[in-house]
Tab-separated table of C-alpha atoms in Angstrom:
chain	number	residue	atom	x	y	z
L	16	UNK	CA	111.778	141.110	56.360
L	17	UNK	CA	111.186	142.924	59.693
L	18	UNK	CA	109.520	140.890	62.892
L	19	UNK	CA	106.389	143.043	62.777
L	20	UNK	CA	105.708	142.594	59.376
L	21	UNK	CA	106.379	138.376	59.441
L	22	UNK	CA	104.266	138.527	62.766
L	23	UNK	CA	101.088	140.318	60.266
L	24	UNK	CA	101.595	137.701	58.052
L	25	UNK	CA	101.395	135.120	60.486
L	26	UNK	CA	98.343	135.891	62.179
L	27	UNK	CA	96.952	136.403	59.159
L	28	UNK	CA	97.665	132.909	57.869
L	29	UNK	CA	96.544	131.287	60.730
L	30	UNK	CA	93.017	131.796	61.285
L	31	UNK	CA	91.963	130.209	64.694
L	32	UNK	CA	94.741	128.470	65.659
L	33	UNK	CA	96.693	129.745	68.782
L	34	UNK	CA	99.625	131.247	69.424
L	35	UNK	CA	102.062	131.085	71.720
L	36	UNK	CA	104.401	134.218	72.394
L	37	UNK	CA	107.683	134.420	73.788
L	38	UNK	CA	107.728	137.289	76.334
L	39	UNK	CA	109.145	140.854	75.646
L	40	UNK	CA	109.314	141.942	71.434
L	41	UNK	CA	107.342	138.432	69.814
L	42	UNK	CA	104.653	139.038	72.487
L	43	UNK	CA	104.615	142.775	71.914
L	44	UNK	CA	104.532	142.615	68.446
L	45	UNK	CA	101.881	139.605	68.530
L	46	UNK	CA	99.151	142.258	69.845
L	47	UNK	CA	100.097	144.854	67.541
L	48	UNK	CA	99.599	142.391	64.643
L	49	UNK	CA	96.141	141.301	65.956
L	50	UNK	CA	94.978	140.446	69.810
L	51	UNK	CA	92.799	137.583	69.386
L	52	UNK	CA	92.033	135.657	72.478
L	53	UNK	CA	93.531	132.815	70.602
L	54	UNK	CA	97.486	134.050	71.656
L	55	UNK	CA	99.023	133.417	74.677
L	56	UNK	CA	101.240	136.186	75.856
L	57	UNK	CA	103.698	135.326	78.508
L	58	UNK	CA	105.373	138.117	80.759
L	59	UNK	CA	108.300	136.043	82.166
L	60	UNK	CA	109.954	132.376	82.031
L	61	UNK	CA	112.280	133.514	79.228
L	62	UNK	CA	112.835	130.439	77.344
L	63	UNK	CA	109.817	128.463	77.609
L	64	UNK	CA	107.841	129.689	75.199
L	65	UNK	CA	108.259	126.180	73.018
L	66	UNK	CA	107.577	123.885	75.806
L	67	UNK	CA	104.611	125.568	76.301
L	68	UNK	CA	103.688	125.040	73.088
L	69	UNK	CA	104.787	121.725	73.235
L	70	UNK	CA	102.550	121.118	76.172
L	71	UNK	CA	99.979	122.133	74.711
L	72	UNK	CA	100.705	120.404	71.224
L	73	UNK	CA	100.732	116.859	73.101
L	74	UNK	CA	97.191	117.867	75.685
L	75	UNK	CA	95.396	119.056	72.141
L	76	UNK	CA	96.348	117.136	68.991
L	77	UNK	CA	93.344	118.093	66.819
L	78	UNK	CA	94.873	121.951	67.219
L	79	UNK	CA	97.890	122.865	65.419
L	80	UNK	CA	99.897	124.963	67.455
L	81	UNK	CA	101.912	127.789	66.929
L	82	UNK	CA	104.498	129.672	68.909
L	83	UNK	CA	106.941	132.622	68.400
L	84	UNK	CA	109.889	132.564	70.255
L	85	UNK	CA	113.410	134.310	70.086
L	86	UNK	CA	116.569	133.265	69.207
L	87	UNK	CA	117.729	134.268	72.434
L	88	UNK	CA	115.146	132.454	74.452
L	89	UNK	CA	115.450	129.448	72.229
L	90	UNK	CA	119.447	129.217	73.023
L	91	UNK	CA	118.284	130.036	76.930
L	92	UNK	CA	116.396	126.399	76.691
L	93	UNK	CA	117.864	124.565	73.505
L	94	UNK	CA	117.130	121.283	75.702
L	95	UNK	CA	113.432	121.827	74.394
L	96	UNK	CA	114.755	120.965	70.931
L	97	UNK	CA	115.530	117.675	72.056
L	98	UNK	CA	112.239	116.870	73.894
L	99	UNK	CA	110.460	118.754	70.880
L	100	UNK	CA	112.240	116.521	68.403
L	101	UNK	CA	111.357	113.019	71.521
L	102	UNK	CA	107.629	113.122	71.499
L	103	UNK	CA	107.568	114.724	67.642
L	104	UNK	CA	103.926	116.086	68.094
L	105	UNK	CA	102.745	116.623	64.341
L	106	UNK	CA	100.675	119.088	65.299
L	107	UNK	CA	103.476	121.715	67.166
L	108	UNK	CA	104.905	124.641	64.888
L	109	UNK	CA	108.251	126.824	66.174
L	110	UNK	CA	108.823	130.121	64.626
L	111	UNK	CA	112.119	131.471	65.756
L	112	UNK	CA	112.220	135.183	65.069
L	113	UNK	CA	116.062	135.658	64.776
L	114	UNK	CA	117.065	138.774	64.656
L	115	UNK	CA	120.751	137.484	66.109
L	116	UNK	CA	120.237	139.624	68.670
L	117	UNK	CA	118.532	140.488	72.608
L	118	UNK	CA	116.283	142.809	70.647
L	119	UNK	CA	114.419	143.562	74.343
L	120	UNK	CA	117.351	144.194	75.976
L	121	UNK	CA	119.246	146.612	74.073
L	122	UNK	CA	120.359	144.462	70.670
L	123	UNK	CA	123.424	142.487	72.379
L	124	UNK	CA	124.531	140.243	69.639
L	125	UNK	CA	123.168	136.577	70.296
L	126	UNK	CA	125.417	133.395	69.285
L	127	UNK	CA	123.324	133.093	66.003
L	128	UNK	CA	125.276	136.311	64.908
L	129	UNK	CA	128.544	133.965	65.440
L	130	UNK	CA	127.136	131.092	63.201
L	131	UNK	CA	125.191	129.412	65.632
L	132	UNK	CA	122.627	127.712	63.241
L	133	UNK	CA	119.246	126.794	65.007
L	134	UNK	CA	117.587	124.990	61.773
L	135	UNK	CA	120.701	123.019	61.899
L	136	UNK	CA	120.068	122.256	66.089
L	137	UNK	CA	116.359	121.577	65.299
L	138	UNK	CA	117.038	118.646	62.693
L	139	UNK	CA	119.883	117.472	64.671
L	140	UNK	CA	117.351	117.028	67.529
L	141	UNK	CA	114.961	115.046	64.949
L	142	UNK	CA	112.404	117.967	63.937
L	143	UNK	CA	110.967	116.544	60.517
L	144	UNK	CA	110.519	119.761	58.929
L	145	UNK	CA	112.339	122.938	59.273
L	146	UNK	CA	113.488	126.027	57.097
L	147	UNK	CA	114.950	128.779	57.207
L	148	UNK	CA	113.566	131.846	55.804
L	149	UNK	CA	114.693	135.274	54.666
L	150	UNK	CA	112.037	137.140	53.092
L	151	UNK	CA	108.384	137.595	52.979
L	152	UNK	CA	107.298	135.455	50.245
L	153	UNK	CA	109.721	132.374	51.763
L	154	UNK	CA	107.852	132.857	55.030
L	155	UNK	CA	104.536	132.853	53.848
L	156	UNK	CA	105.125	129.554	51.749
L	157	UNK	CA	106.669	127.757	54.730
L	158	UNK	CA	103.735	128.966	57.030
L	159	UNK	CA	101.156	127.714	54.244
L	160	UNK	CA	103.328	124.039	54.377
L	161	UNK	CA	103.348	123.956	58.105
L	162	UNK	CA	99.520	124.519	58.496
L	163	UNK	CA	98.721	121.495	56.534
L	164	UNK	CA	101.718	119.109	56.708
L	165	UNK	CA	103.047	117.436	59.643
L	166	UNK	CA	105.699	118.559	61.916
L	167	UNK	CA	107.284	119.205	64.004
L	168	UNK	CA	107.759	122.231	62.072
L	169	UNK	CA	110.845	124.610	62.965
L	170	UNK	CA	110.920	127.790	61.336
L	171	UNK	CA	113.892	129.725	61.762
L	172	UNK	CA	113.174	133.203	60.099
L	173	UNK	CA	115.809	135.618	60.128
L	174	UNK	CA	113.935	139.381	60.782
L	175	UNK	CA	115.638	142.833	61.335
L	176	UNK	CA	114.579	144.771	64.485
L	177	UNK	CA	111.091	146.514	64.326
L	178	UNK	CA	111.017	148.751	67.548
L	179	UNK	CA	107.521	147.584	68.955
L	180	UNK	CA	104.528	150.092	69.336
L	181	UNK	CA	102.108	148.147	71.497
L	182	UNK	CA	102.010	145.340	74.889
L	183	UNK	CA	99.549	143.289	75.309
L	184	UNK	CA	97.161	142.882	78.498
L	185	UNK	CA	98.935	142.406	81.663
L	186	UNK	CA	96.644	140.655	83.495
L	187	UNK	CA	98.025	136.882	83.619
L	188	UNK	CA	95.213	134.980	84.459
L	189	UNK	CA	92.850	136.866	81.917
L	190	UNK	CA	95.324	136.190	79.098
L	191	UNK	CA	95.292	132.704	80.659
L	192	UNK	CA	91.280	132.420	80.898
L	193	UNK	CA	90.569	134.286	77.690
L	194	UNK	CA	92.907	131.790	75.776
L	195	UNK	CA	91.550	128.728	77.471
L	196	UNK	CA	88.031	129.474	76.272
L	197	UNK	CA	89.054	130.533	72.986
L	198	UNK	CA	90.677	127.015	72.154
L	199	UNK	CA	87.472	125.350	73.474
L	200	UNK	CA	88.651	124.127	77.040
L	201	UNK	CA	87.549	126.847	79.117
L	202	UNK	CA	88.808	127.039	82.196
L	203	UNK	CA	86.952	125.090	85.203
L	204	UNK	CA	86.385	127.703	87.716
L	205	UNK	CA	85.295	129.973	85.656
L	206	UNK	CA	82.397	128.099	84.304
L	207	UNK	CA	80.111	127.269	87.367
L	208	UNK	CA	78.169	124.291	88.196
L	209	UNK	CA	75.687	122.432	90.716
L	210	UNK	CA	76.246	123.268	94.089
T	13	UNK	CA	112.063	90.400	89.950
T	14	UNK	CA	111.404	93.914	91.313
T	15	UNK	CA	108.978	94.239	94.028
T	16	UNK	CA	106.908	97.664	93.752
T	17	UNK	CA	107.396	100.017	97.000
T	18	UNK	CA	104.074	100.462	98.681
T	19	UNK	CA	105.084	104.618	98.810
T	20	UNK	CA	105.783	104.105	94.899
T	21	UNK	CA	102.449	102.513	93.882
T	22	UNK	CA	100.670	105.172	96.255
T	23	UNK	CA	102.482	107.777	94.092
T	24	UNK	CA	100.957	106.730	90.920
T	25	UNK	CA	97.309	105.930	92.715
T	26	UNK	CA	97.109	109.342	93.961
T	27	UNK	CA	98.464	111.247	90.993
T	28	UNK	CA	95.723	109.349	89.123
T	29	UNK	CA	92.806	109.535	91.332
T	30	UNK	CA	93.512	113.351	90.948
T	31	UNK	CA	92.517	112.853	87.619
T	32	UNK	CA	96.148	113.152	86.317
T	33	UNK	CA	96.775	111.754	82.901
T	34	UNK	CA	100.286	113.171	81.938
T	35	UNK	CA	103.601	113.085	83.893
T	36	UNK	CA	106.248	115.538	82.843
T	37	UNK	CA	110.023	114.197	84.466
T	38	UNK	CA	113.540	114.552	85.180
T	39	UNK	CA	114.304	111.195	86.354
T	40	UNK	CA	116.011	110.189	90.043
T	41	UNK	CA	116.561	106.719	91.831
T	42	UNK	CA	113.582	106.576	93.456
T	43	UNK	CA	111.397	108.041	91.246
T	44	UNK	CA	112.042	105.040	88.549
T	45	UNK	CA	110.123	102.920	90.522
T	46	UNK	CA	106.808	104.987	90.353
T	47	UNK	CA	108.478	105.128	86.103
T	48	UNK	CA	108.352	102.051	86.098
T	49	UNK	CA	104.588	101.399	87.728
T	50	UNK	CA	102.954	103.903	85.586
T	51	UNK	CA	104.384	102.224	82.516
T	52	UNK	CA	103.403	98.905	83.883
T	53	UNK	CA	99.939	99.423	85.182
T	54	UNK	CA	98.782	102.729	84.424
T	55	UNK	CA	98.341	102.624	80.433
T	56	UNK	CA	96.357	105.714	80.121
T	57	UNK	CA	99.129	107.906	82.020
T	58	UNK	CA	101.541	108.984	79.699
T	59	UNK	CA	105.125	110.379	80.248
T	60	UNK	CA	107.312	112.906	78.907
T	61	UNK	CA	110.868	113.028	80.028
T	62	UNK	CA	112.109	116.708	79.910
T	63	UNK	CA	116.139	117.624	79.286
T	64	UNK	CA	115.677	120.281	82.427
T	65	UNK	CA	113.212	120.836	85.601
T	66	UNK	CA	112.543	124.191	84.364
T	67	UNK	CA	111.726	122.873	80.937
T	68	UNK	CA	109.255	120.362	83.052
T	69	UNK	CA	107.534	122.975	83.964
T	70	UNK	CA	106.805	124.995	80.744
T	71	UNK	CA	105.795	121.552	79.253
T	72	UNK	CA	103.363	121.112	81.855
T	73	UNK	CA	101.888	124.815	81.843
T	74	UNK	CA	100.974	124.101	78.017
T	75	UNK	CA	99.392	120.672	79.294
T	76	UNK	CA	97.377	122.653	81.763
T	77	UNK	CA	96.046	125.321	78.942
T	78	UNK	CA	95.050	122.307	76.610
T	79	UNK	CA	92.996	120.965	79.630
T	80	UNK	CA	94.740	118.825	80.979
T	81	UNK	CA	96.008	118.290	85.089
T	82	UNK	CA	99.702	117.457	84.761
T	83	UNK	CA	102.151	115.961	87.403
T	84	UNK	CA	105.810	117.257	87.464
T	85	UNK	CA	108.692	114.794	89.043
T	86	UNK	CA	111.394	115.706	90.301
T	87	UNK	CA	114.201	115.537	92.441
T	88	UNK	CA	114.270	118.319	95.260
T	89	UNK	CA	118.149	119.748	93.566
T	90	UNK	CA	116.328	120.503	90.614
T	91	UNK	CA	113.600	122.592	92.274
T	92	UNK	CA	116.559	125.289	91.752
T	93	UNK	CA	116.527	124.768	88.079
T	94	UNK	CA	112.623	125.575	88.181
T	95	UNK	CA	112.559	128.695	89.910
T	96	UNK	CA	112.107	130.875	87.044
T	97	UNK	CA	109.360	128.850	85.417
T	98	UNK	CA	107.310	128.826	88.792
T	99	UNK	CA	107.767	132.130	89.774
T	100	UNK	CA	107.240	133.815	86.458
T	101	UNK	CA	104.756	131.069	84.495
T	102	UNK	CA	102.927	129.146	86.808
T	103	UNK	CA	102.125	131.149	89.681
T	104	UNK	CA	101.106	134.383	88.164
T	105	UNK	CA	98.968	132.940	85.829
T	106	UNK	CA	97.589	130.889	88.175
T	107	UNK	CA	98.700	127.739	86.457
T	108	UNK	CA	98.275	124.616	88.727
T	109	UNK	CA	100.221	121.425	88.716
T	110	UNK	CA	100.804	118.348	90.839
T	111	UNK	CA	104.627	118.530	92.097
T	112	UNK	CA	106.342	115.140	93.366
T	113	UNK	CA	109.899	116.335	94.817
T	114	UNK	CA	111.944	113.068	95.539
T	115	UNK	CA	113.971	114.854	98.568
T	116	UNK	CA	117.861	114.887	98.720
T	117	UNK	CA	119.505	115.969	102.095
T	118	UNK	CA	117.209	115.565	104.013
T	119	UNK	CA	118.132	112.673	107.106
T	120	UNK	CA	119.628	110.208	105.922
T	121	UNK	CA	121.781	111.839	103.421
T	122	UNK	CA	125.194	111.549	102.455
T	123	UNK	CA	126.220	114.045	99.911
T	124	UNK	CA	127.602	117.528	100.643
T	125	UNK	CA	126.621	119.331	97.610
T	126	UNK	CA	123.048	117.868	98.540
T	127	UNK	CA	122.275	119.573	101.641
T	128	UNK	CA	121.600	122.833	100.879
T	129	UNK	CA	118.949	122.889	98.770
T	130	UNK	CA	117.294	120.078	100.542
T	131	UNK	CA	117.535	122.602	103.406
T	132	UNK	CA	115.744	125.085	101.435
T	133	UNK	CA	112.922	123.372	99.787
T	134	UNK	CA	110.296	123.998	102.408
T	135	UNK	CA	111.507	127.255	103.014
T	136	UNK	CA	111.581	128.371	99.084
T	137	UNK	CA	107.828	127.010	98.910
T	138	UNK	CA	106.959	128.951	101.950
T	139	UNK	CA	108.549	132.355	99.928
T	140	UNK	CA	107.031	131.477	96.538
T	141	UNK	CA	103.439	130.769	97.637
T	142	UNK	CA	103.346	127.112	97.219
T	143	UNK	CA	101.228	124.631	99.831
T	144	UNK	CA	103.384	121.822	100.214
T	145	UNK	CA	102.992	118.285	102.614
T	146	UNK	CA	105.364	115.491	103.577
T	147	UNK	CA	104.752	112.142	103.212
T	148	UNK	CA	104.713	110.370	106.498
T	149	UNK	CA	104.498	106.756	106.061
T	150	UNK	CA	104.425	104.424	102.821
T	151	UNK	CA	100.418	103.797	103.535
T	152	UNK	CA	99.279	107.382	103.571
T	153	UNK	CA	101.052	108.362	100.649
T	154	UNK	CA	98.105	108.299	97.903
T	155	UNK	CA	96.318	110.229	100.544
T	156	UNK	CA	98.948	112.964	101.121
T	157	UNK	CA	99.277	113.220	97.169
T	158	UNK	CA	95.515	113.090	96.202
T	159	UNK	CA	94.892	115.623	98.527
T	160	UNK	CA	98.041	118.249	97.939
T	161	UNK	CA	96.797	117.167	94.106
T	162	UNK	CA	93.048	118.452	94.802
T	163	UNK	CA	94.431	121.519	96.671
T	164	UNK	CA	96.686	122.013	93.909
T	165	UNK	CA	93.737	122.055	90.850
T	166	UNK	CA	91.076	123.134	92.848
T	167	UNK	CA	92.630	126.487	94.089
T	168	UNK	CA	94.839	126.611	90.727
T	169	UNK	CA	98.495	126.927	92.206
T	170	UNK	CA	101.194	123.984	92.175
T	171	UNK	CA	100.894	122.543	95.071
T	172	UNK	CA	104.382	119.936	96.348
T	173	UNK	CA	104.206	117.053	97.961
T	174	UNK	CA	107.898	115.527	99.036
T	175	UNK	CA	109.233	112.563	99.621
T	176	UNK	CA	111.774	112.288	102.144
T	177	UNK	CA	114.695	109.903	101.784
T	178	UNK	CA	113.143	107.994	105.054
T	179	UNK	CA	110.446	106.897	102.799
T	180	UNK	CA	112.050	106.264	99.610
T	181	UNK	CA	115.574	104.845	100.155
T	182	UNK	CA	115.500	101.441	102.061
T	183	UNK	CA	117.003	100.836	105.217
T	184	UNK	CA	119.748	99.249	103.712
T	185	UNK	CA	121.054	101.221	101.346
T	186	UNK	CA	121.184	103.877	104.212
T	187	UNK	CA	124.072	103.077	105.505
């Protein structure tokens, strides 16, 4: 299973629900699997892609929420596991593309190529339902159980490289605005009022 | 029984007046007393203890996409931790938040390894873009943080408000 590939699937499964994208490859390959206004696309803070999501998770519990980080970024802020796995929001969903490697910064080995097990961290932290996936078909089911059951879902899947062929939009604050208004809360100053 | 600090109950009244409903923390001395009065008399703010500053942060970006106006705690040494999240998250996508720094070395202090970065909290805020205040005295603090708070959401960049040690450690325990 390669991370472009697992990414079409994703977005596929998901329908309206949003996304949140870790920056460099699961954010690149997020857009060339389908831009919908609906993802969230950051360009920096390596790491936080899941307390984002978290964030988000606890401010919106009739959404379920979906992020894609990296193994990388995930070991850059594992402490997220254990605030993830605190305020268990039922509604939050962690896909951890691990391809044991910095695939953005020229395929240094991560610690999950040494054994490093982040299912293993995950339920350690108290996430009530995690897997780890290998191919296609194991992906899809776990993404079809996470959509309907509760989490906190962590889904380790383990993908091979897949050089990206797109980036998303760089402006910040339209990603920011455009996703606001997609998942119903647009933002307030862009909406107007009485004087 | 515990008497609540007047600058400690005008923490929580201003962070709620600013319509704040969620508190994202990493925990110091001082700050458990404005812990302690939002668990005991604000019910409808809740509170999420994060492992990290920086991790405070990214929790309180997603709060701020869902709708929501979150409050980040903190001591000022951990405003170090959250460069990365400010400077890369919140500011460029405009992402506000209400910032309470407890402030270490500042006058008053004790501890070395403290000094430094209380040194260089104004001065970081100055390079980064961020409008921060001091509280002056225990009865202006609402104020100070209701109106760093409106700054903060209605111009959509976190905006700090500290709180020096003069304010927040008794005489006392000064010495």
């Amino acid at each position: 299973m390669n991370r472009i590939d697992a990414t079409r699937q994703l977005v596929d499964a998901v329908s309206a629900d949003p996304i949140v994208a870790s920056l460099g490859h699961p954010a690149y390959d997020l857009f060339a699997a389908g831009d919908r206004p609906a993802n969230f696309y950051t360009w920096g803070s390596m790491g936080l892609a899941s307390s984002i999501g978290l964030g988000l998770a606890l401010a919106r519990p009739e959404l379920r929420v979906f992020v894609v980080d990296g193994d990388g970024s995930l070991l850059m802020n594992l402490g997220s596991l254990a605030t993830i796995g605190w305020s268990r929001p039922p509604n939050f969903v962690l896909i951890v593309w691990d391809n044991e490697a910095y695939g953005t910064t020229g395929g240094q080995d991560t610690a999950t190529a040494h054994g490093a097990d982040l299912e293993a961290a995950a339920r350690a932290m108290g996430a009530t339902a995690t897997a780890t996936v290998r191919t296609g078909d194991a992906f899809g089911a776990a993404i079809a159980r996470a959509r309907l059951e509760p989490g906190p879902w962590v889904i380790v899947a383990k993908v091979s490289e897949s050089a990206p062929g797109a980036k998303p939009p760089l402006d910040c604050v339209f990603i920011k605005q455009r996703f606001m208004a997609a998942i119903g809360q647009p933002e307030d100053a862009t909406r107007g009022g009485r004087a | 029984m515990t008497v609540d600090p007047h600058w400690a109950s005008g923490v929580c009244a201003g962070l709620h007046a600013v319509g704040s409903r969620h508190v994202v923390y990493v925990p110091d001395n001082p700050l458990s007393h404005v812990l302690r009065i939002l668990r005991e008399r604000f019910s409808d703010v809740r509170t999420t203890l994060a492992t990290r500053e920086e991790e405070a942060f990214g929790i309180a970006a997603g709060l701020y996409l869902g709708g929501a106006r979150p409050t980040v705690m903190l001591q000022s040494s951990g405003l170090g931790n959250s460069l990365n999240a400010l400077t890369s998250l919140l500011v460029p996508y405009k992402i506000p938040a209400l910032i309470v720094i407890s402030m270490r070395g500042d006058a008053g202090e004790w501890n070395d390894a403290q000094v430094p970065m209380g040194r260089a909290v104004r001065p970081i805020c100055d390079a980064i873009g961020l409008p921060h205040t001091t509280v002056q005295t225990p009865e202006s603090t609402s104020e100070t943080i209701r109106l760093i708070g409106q700054t903060a959401f209605g111009t959509r960049l976190p905006g700090v408000c500290l709180l020096p040690r003069r304010l927040t450690v008794p005489a006392k325990a000064q010495a």
